[in-house]
CSV table of N, CA and C in Angstrom, one decimal:
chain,number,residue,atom,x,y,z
Z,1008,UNK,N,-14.7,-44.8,-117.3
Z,1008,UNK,CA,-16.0,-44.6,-118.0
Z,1008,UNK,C,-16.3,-45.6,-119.0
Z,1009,UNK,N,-15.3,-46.1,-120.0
Z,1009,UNK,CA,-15.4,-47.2,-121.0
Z,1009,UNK,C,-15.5,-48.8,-120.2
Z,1010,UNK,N,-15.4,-48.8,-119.0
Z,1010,UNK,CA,-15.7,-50.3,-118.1
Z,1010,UNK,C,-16.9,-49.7,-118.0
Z,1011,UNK,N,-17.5,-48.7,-117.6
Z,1011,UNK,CA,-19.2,-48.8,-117.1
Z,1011,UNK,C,-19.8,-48.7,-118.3
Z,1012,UNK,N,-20.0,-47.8,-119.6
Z,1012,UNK,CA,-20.2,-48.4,-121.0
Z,1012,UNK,C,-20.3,-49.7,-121.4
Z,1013,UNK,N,-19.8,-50.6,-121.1
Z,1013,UNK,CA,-19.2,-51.9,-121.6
Z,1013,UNK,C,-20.0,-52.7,-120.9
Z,1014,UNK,N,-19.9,-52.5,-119.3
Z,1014,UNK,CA,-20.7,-53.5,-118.6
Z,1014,UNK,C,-22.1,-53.4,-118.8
Z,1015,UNK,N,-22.4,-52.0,-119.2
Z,1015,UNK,CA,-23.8,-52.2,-119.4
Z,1015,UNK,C,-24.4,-52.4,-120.7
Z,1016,UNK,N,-23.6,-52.1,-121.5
Z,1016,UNK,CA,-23.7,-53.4,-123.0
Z,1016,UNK,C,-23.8,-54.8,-122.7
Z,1017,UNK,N,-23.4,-55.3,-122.1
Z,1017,UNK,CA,-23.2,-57.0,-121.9
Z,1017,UNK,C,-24.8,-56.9,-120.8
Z,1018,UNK,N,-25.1,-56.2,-120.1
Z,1018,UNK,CA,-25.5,-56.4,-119.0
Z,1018,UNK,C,-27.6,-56.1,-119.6
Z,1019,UNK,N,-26.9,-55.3,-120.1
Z,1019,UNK,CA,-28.6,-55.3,-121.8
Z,1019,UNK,C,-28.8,-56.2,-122.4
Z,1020,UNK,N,-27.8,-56.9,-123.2
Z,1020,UNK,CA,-27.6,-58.0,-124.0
Z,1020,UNK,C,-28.1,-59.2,-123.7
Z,1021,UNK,N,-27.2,-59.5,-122.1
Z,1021,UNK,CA,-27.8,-60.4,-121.5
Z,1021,UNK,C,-29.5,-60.9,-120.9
Z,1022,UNK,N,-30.2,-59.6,-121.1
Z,1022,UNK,CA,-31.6,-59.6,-120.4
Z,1022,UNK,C,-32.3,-59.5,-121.3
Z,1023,UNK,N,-32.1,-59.1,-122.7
Z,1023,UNK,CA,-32.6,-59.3,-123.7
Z,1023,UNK,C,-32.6,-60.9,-124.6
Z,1024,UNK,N,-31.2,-61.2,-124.7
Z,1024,UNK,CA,-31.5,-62.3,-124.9
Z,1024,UNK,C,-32.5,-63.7,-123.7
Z,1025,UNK,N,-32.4,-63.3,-122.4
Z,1025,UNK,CA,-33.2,-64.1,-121.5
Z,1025,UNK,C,-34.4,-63.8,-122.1
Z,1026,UNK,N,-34.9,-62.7,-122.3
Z,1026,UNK,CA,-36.9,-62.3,-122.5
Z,1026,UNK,C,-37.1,-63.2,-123.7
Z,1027,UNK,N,-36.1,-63.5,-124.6
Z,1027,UNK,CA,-36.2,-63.7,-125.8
Z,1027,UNK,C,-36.5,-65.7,-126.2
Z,1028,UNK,N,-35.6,-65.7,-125.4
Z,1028,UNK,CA,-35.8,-67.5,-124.9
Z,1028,UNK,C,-37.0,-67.7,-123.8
Z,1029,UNK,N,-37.6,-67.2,-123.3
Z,1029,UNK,CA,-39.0,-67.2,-122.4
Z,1029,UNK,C,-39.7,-67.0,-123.3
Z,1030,UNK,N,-40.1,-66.2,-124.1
Z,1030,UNK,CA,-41.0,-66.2,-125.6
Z,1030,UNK,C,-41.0,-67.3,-126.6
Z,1031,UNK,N,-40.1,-67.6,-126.6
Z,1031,UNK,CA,-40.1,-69.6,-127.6
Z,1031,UNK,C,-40.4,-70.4,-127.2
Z,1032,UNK,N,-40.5,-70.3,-125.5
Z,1032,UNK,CA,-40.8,-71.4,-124.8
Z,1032,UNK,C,-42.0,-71.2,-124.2
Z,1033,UNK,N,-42.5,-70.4,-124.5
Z,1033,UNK,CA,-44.4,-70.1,-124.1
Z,1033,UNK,C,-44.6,-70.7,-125.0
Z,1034,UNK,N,-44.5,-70.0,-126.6
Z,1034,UNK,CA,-45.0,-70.4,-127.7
Z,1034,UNK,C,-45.2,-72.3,-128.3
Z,1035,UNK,N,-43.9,-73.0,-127.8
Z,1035,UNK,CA,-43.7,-74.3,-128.1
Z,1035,UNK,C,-44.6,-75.0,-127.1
Z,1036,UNK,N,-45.2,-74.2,-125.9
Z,1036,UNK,CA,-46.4,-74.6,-125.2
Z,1036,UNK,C,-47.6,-74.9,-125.9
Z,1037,UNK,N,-47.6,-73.4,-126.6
Z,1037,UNK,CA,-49.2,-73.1,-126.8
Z,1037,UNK,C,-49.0,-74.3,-128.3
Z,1038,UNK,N,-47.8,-74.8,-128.9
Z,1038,UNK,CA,-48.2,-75.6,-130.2
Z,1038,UNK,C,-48.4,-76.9,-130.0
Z,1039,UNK,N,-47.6,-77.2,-128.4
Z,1039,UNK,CA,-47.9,-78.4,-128.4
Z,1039,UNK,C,-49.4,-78.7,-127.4
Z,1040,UNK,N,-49.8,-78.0,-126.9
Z,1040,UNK,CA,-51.7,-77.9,-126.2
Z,1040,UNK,C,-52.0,-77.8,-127.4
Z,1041,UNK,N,-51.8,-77.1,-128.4
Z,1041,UNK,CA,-52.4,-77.3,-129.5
Z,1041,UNK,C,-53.2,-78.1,-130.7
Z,1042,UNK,N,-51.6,-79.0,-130.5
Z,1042,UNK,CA,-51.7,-80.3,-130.8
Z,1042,UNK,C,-52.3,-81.1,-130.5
Z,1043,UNK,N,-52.5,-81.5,-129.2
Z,1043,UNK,CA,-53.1,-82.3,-128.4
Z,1043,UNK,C,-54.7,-82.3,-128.5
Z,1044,UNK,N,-54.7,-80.9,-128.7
Z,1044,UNK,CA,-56.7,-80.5,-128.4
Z,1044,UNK,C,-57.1,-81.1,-130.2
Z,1045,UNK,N,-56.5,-81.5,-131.3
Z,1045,UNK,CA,-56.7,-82.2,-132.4
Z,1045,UNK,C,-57.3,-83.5,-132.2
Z,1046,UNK,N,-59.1,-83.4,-132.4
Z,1046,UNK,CA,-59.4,-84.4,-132.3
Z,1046,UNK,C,-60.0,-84.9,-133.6
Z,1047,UNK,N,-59.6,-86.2,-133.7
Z,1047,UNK,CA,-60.2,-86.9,-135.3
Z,1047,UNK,C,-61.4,-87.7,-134.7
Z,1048,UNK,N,-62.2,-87.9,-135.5
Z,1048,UNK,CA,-63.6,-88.8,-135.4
Z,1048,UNK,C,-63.4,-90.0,-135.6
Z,1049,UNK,N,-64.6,-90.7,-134.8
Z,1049,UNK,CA,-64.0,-91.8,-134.8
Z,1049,UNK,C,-65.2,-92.7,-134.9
Z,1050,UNK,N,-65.5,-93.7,-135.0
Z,1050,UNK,CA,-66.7,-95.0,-134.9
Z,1050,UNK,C,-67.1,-95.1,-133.6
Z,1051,UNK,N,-68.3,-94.6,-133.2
Z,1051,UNK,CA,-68.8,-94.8,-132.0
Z,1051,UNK,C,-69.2,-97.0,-131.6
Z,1052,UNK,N,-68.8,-96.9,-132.4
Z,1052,UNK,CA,-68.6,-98.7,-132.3
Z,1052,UNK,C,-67.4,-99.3,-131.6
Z,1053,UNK,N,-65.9,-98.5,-131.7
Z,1053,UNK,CA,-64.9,-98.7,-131.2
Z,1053,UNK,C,-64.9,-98.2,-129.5
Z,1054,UNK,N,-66.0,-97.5,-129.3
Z,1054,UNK,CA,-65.7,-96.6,-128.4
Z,1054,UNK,C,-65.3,-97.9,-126.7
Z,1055,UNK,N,-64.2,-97.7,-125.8
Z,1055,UNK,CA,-63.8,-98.5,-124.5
Z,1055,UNK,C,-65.3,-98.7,-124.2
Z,1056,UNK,N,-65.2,-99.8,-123.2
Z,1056,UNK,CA,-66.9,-99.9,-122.4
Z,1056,UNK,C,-66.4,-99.1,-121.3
Z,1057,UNK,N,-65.5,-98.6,-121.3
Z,1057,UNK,CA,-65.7,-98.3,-119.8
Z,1057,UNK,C,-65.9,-96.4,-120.1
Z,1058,UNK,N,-66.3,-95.8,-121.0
Z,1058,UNK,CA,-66.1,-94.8,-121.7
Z,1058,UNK,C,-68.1,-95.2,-121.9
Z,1059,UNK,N,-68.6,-96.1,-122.7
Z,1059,UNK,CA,-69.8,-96.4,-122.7
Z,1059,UNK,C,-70.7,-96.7,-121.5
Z,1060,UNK,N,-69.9,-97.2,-120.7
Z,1060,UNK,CA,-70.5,-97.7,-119.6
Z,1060,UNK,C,-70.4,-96.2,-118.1
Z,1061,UNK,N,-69.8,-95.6,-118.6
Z,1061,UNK,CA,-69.3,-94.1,-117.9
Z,1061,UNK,C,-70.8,-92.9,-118.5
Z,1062,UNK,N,-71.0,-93.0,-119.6
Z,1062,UNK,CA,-72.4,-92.5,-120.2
Z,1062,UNK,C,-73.3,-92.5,-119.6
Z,1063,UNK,N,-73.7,-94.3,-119.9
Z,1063,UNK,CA,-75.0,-95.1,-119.5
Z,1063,UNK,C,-75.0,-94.4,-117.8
Z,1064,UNK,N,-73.9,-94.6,-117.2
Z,1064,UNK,CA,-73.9,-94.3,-115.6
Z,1064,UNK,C,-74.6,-93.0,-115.5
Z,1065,UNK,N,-74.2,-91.8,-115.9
Z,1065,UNK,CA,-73.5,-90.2,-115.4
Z,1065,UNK,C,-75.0,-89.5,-116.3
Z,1066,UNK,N,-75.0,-90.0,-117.8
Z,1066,UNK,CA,-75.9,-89.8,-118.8
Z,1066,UNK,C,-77.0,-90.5,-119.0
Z,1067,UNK,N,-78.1,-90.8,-118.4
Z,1067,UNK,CA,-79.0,-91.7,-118.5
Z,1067,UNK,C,-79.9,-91.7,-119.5
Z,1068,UNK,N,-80.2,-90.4,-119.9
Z,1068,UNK,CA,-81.0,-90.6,-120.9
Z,1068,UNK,C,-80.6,-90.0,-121.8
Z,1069,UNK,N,-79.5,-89.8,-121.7
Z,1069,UNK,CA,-78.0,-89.4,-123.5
Z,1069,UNK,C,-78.0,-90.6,-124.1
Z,1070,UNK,N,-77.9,-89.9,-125.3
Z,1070,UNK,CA,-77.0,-91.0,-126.8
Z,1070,UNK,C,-75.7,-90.7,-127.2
Z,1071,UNK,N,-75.0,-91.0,-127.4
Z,1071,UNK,CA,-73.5,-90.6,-128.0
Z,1071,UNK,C,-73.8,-90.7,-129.8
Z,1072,UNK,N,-73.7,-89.2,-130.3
Z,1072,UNK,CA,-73.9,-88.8,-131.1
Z,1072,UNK,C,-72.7,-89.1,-132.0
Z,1073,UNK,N,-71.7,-88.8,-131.5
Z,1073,UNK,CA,-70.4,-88.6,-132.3
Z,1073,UNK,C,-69.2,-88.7,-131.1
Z,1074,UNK,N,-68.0,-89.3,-131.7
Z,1074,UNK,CA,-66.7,-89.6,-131.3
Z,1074,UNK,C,-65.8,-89.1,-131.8
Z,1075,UNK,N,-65.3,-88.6,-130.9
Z,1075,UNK,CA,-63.6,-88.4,-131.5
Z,1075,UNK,C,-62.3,-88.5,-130.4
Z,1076,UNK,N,-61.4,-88.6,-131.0
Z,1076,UNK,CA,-59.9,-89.1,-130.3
Z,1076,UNK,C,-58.9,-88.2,-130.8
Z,1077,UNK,N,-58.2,-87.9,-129.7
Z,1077,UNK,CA,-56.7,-87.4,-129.8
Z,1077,UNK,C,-55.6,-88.0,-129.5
Z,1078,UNK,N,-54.2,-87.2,-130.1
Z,1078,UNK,CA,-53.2,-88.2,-129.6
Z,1078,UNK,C,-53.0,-89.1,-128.3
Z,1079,UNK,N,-53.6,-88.2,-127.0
Z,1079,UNK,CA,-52.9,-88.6,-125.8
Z,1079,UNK,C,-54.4,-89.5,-125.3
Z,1080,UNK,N,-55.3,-90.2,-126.7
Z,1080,UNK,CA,-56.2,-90.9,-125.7
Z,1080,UNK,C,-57.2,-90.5,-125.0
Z,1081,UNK,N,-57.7,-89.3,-125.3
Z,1081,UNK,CA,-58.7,-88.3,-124.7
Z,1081,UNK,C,-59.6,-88.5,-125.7
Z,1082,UNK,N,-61.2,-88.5,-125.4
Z,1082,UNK,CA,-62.2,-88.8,-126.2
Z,1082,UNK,C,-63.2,-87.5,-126.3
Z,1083,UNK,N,-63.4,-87.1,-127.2
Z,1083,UNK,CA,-64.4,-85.9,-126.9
Z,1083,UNK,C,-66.1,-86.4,-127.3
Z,1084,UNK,N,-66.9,-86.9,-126.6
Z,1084,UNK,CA,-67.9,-86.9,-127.1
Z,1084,UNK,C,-69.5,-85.9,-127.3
Z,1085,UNK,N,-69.9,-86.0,-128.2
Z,1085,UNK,CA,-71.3,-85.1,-128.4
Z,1085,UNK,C,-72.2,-86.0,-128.0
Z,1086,UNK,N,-72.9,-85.9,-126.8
Z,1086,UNK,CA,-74.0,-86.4,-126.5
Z,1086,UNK,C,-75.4,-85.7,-126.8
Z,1087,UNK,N,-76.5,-86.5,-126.7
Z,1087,UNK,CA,-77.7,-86.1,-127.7
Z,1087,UNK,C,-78.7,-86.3,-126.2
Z,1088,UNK,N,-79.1,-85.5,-125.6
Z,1088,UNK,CA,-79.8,-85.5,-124.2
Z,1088,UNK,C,-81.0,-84.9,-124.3
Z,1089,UNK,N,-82.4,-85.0,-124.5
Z,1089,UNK,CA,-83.7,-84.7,-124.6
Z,1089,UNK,C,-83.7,-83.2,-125.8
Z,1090,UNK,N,-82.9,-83.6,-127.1
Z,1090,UNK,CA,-82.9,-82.9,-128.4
Z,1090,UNK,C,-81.9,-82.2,-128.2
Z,1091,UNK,N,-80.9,-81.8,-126.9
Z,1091,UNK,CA,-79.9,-81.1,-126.8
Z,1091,UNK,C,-78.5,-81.5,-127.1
Z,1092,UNK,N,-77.7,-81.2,-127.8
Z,1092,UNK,CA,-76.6,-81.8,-127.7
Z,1092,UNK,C,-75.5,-81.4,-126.8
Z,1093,UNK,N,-74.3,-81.9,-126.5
Z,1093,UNK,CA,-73.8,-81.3,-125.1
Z,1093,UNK,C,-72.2,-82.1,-125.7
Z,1094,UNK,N,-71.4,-81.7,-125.5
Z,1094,UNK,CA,-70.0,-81.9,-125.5
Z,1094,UNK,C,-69.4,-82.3,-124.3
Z,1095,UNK,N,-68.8,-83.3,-123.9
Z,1095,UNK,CA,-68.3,-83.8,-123.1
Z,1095,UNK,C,-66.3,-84.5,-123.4
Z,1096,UNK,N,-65.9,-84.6,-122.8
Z,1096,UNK,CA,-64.8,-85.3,-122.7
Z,1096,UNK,C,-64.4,-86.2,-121.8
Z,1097,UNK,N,-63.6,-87.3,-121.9
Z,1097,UNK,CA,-63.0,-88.4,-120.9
Z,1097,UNK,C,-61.9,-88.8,-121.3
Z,1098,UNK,N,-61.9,-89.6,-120.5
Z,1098,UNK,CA,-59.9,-90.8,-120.7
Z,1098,UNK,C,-60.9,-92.1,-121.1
Z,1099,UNK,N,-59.8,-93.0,-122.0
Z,1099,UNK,CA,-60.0,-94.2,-122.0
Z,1099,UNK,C,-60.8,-94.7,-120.9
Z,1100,UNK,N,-60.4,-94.7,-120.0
Z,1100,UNK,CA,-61.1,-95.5,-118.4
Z,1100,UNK,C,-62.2,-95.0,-117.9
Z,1101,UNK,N,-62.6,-93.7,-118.5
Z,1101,UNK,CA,-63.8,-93.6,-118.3
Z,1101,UNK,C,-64.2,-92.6,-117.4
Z,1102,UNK,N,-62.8,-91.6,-117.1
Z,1102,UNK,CA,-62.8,-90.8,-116.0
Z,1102,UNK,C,-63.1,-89.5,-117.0
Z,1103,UNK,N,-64.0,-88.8,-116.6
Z,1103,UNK,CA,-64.3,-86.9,-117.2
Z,1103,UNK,C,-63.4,-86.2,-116.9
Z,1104,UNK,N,-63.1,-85.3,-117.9
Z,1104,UNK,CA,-62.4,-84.2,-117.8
Z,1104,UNK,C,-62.9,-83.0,-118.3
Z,1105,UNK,N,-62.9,-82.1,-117.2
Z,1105,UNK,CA,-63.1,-80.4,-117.2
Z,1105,UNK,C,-62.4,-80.0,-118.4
Z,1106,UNK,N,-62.5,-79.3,-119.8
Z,1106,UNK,CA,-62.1,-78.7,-120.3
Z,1106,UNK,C,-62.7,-77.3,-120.9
């Protein structure tokens, strides 16, 4: 009776501590997407041409209102489209991204 007590101490212990390491490791997800979504402003003067020239294409009769950049190189721009403004994102090269 004190082997099946015992096993099932260790055998709790064990499953507890697994849920418990799956939980730190969500979290260190959500801090570092976190991080990343941190965009600082920037000089719409600096902005790649191929990021300007991706506008001009896609956005014809947009203005780029405002710039900003994050660590991994992602640009979030506010475009200014017939009084509306509109939020957009891209990569350096000029490719859009769904966020």
């Amino acid at each position: 009776m004190k082997k099946i007590i015992i096993t099932l101490v260790f055998v709790l212990g064990s499953v507890s501590i697994y849920s418990t390491a799956t939980r730190f490791e969500n979290s260190e997800k959500r801090i570092i997407k976190s991080l990343q979504d941190e965009f600082k402003e920037i000089d719409i003067a600096i902005l790649p041409t191929a990021i300007t020239e991706a506008v001009a294409k896609d956005f014809k009769s947009a203005a780029i209102s405002k710039a900003y950049i994050n660590d991994v190189k992602e640009y979030k721009l506010i475009l200014k489209e017939e009084g509306v403004l509109k939020t957009v994102y891209v990569t350096e090269t000029g490719i859009w991204i769904n966020k």
